[in-house]
XYZ file of C-alpha atoms in Angstrom:
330
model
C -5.604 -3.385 -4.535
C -6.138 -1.592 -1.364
C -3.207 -0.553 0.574
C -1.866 -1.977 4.431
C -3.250 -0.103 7.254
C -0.218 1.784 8.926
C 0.999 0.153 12.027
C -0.037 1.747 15.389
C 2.607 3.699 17.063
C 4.336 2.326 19.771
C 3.075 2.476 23.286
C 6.434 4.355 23.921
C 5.665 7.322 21.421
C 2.312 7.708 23.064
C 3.778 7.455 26.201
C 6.175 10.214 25.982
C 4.652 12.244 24.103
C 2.357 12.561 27.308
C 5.250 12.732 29.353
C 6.911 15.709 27.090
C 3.242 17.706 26.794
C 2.469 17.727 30.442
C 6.062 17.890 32.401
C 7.492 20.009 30.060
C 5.239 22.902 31.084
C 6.864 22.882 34.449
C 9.863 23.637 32.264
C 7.814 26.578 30.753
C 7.472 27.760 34.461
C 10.678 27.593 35.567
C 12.579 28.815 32.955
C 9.542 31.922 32.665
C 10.959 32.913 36.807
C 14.431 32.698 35.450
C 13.780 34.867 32.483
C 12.550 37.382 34.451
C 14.921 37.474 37.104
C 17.806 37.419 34.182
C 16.203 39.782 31.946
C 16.450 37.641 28.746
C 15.330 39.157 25.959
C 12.433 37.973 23.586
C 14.274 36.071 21.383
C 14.678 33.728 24.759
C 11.059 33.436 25.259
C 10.753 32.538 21.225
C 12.650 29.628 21.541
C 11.152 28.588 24.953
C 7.679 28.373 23.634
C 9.085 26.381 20.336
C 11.050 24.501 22.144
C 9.049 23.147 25.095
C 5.558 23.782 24.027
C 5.510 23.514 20.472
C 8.920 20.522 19.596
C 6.778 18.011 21.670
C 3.948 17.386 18.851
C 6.489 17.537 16.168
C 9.049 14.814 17.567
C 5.782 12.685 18.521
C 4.277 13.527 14.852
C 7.212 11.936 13.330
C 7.967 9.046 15.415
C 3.925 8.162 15.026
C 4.478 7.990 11.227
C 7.676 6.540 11.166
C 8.132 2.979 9.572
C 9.892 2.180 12.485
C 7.904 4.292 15.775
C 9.954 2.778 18.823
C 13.907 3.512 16.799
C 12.223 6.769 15.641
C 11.381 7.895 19.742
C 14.919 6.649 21.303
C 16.525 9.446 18.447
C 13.499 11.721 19.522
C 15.370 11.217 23.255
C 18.400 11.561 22.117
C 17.148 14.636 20.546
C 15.954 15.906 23.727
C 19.549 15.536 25.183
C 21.044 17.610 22.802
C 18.410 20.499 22.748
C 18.942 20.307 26.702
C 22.829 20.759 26.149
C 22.165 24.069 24.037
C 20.069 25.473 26.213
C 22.613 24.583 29.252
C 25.323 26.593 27.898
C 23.341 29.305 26.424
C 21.780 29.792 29.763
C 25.382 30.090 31.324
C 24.848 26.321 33.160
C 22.319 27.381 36.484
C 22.741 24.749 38.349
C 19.432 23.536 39.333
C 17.697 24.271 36.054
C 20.840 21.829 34.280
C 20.866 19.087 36.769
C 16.539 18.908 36.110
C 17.247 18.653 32.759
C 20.137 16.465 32.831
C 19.032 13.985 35.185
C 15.558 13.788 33.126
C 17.232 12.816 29.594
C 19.497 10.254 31.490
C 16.644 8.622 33.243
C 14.405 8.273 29.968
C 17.380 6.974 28.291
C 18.193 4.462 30.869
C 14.595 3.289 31.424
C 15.179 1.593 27.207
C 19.165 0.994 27.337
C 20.117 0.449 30.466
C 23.961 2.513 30.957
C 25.001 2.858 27.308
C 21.667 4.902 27.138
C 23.238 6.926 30.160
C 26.232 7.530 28.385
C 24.186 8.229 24.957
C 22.594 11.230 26.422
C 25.250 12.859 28.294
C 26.958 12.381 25.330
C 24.281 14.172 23.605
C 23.361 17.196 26.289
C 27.456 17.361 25.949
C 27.632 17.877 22.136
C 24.942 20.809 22.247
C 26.549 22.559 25.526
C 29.758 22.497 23.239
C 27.945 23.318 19.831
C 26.586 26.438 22.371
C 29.390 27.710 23.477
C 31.184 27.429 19.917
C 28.802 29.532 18.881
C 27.702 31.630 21.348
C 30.929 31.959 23.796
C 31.623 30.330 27.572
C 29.348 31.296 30.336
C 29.245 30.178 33.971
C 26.394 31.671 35.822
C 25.735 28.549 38.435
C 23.031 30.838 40.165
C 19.475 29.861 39.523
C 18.328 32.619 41.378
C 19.610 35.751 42.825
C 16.912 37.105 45.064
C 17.940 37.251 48.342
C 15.828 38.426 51.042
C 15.388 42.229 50.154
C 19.185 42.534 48.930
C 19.684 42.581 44.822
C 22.911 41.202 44.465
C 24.146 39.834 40.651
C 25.834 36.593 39.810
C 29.244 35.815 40.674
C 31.954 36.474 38.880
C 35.354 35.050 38.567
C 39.299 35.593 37.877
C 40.032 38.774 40.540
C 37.962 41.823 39.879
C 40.937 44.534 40.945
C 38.704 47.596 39.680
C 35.118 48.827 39.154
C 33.141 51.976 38.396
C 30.003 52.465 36.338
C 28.898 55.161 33.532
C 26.641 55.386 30.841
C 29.177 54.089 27.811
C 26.501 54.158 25.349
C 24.480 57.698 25.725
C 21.362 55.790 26.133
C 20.762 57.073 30.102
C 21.419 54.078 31.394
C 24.516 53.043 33.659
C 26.757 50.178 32.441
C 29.016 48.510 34.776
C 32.983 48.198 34.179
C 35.275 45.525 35.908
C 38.753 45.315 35.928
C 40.866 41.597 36.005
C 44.360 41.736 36.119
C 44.260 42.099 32.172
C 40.909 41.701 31.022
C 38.165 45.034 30.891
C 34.460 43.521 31.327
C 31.470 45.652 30.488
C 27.986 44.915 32.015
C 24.379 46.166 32.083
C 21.855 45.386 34.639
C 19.213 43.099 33.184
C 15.814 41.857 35.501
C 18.458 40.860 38.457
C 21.259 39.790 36.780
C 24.150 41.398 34.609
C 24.453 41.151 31.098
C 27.846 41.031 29.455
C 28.184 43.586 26.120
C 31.858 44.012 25.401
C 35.401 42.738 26.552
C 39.085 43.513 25.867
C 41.448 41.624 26.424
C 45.135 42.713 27.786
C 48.583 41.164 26.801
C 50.139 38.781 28.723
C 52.382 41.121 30.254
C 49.787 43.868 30.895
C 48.946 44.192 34.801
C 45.514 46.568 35.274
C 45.480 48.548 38.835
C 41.927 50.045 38.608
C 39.462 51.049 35.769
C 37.390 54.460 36.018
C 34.901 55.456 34.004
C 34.186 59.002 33.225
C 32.828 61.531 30.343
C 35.520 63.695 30.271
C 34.463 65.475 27.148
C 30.895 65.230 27.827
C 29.244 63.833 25.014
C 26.918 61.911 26.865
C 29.211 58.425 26.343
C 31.864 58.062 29.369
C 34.922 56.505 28.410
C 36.876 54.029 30.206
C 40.374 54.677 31.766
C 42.669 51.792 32.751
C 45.624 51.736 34.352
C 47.983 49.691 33.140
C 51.934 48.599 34.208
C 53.479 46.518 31.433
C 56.375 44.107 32.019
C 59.305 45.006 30.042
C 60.970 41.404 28.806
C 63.891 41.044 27.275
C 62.989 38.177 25.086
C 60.156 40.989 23.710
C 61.539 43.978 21.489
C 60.706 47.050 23.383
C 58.508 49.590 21.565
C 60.058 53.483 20.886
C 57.482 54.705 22.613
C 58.775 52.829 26.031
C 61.912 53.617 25.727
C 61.514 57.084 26.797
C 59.244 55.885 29.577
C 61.341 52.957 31.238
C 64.913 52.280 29.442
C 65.901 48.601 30.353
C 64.485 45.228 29.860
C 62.110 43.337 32.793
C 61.003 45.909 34.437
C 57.297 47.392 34.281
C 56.222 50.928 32.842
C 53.131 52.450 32.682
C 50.878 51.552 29.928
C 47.571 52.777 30.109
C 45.010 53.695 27.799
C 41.606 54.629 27.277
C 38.679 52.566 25.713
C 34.945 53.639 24.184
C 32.110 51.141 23.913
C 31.054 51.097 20.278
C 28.383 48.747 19.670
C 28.970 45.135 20.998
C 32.884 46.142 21.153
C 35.290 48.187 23.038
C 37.741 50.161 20.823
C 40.976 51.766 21.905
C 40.672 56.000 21.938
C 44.668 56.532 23.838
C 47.170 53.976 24.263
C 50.609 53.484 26.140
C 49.941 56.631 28.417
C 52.504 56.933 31.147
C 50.052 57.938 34.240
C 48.273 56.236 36.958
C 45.039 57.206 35.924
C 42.277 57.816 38.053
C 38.895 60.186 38.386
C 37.825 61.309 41.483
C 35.311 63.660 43.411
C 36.355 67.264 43.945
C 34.505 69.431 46.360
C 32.928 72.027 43.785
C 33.912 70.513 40.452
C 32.419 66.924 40.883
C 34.548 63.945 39.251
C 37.431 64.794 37.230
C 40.146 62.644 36.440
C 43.284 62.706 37.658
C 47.035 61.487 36.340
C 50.189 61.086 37.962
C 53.360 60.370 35.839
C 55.297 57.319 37.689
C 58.167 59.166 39.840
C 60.714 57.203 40.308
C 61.368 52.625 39.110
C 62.108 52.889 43.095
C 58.942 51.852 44.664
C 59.118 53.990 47.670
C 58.947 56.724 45.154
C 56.450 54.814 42.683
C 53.755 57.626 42.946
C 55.604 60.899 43.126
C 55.239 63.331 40.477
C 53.397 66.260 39.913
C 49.108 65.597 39.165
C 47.532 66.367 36.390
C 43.429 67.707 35.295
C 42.620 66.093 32.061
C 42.462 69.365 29.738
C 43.000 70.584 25.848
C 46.311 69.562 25.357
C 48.406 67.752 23.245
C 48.340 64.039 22.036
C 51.317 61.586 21.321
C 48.632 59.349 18.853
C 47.242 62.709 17.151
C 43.366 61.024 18.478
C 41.283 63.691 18.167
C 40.094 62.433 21.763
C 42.930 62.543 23.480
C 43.586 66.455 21.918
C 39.984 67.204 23.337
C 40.992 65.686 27.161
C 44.754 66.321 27.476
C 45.910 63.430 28.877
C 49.058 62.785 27.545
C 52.390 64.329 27.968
């Protein structure tokens, strides 16, 4: 007894599976420029290559043996969809790079079932982008590329930047970039031509950051981060001990600030609930120092009077053995 030839594939198989060897090295192209440009490390260019040079022969390897070929290649499309949806978000959405891919896995999936195969791979490309970001966080980085004519600028960045300054956080010689939101610290390295995010923290509702300075006060090669801070006072919130010195009543706003190290991937409190406007500047003959200025007066005609104040060895409300070494508290 001699067993049944296997079927051929289906013209469809063979036909994609031209169409995913050939086009897909454009994607190898394009996504190689925006590597570059983005400095994305090599775990990027990993899953490029298995992704877009090496998934093709595997999806048409298993639709060509499958019992069923043509069923077997619409879930290889499908497929397709979802991979493009993962490497949307993870890619932080550039616009021109999703819509290509986007607008591809639609038009393959219309071309065998008509609009419900529209709305099967959006539905797909959607489910990755959100399996993504579960895993990997929200990005928005629309910009496919940022060169612009001699001028390196980064992407753009959203939700009111009120403060930045740039140190080396990590003692590795390199500078990082802080920004400031209204209650959210953002660190950043420079990457190819983009900016790379490391570390956040994120303020209470009732926080409002002025500026952010960074600055190794106690010079052991890792600047620290200085942010000041004005905290609403509500009376629906107890008020902590510590505030009631600074600002007796309810509603109104004290000064809060504090001081943050980068440690790793996160940024970890050194000083908290200061009561200065911090700040480090440039003095002729002593270089940057920083500065802080007790609030003067709840009157805000009189909101920065009070006598300044060089960081120094001095005494520290927490007991931090940082804030000892710099002096920055009362």
């Amino acid at each position: 007894m001699t067993a049944e030839p296997a079927a051929p594939a289906h013209w469809v198989v063979r036909m994609n599976y031209r169409n995913r060897s050939v086009s897909w090295l454009i994607f190898v192209a394009v996504l190689s420029v925006h590597f570059l440009e983005h400095g994305h490390g090599p775990w990027a260019w990993w899953l490029m290559v298995l992704q877009f040079l090496v998934y093709p022969h595997v999806v048409y390897l298993r639709a060509r043996h499958a019992r069923d070929s043509l069923t077997a290649e619409i879930h290889n499309l499908l497929l397709d969809n979802f991979c493009f949806g993962l490497w949307a978000a993870a890619l932080g959405f550039p616009l021109w790079i999703v819509f290509t891919l986007v607008i591809c896995g639609c038009i393959n999936m219309t071309a065998f079932r008509a609009l419900k195969g529209v709305l099967q791979a959006l539905a797909a490309a959607a489910a990755g982008a959100t399996l993504m970001v579960a895993l990997d966080g929200w990005r928005f980085t629309p910009e496919t590329s940022l060169r612009q004519g001699g001028l390196w600028r980064s992407q753009d960045f959203h939700g009111g930047i009120v403060g930045m300054d740039m140190g080396d956080l990590d003692g590795d010689g390199h500078l990082e970039v802080v920004m400031a939101t209204s209650n959210k610290i953002m660190v950043y390295r420079k990457e190819g031509s983009g900016l790379r995010a490391l570390a956040t923290h994120n303020g209470l509702t009732n926080d409002r950051y002025l500026w952010v300075s960074v600055l190794d006060v106690n010079q052991d090669g890792r600047a620290e981060i200085f942010i000041t801070n004005l905290r609403t006072l509500v009376g629906a919130r107890p008020v902590p001990s510590e505030m009631k010195n600074l600002e007796p009543g309810y509603g109104r706003e004290t000064l809060a600030s504090f001081v943050l190290t980068l440690a790793g991937a996160k940024l970890q409190p050194e000083c908290e609930n200061l009561p200065y406007f911090l700040n480090a500047v440039n003095l002729p003959k002593r270089g940057k120092v920083l500065l802080g200025q007790r609030k003067g007066s709840t009157e805000i005609r009189n909101l920065a009077e009070g006598q300044i104040s060089v960081g120094r060895n001095r005494g520290s409300d927490r007991n931090s053995e940082f804030c000892q070494q710099v002096g920055i508290v009362a």
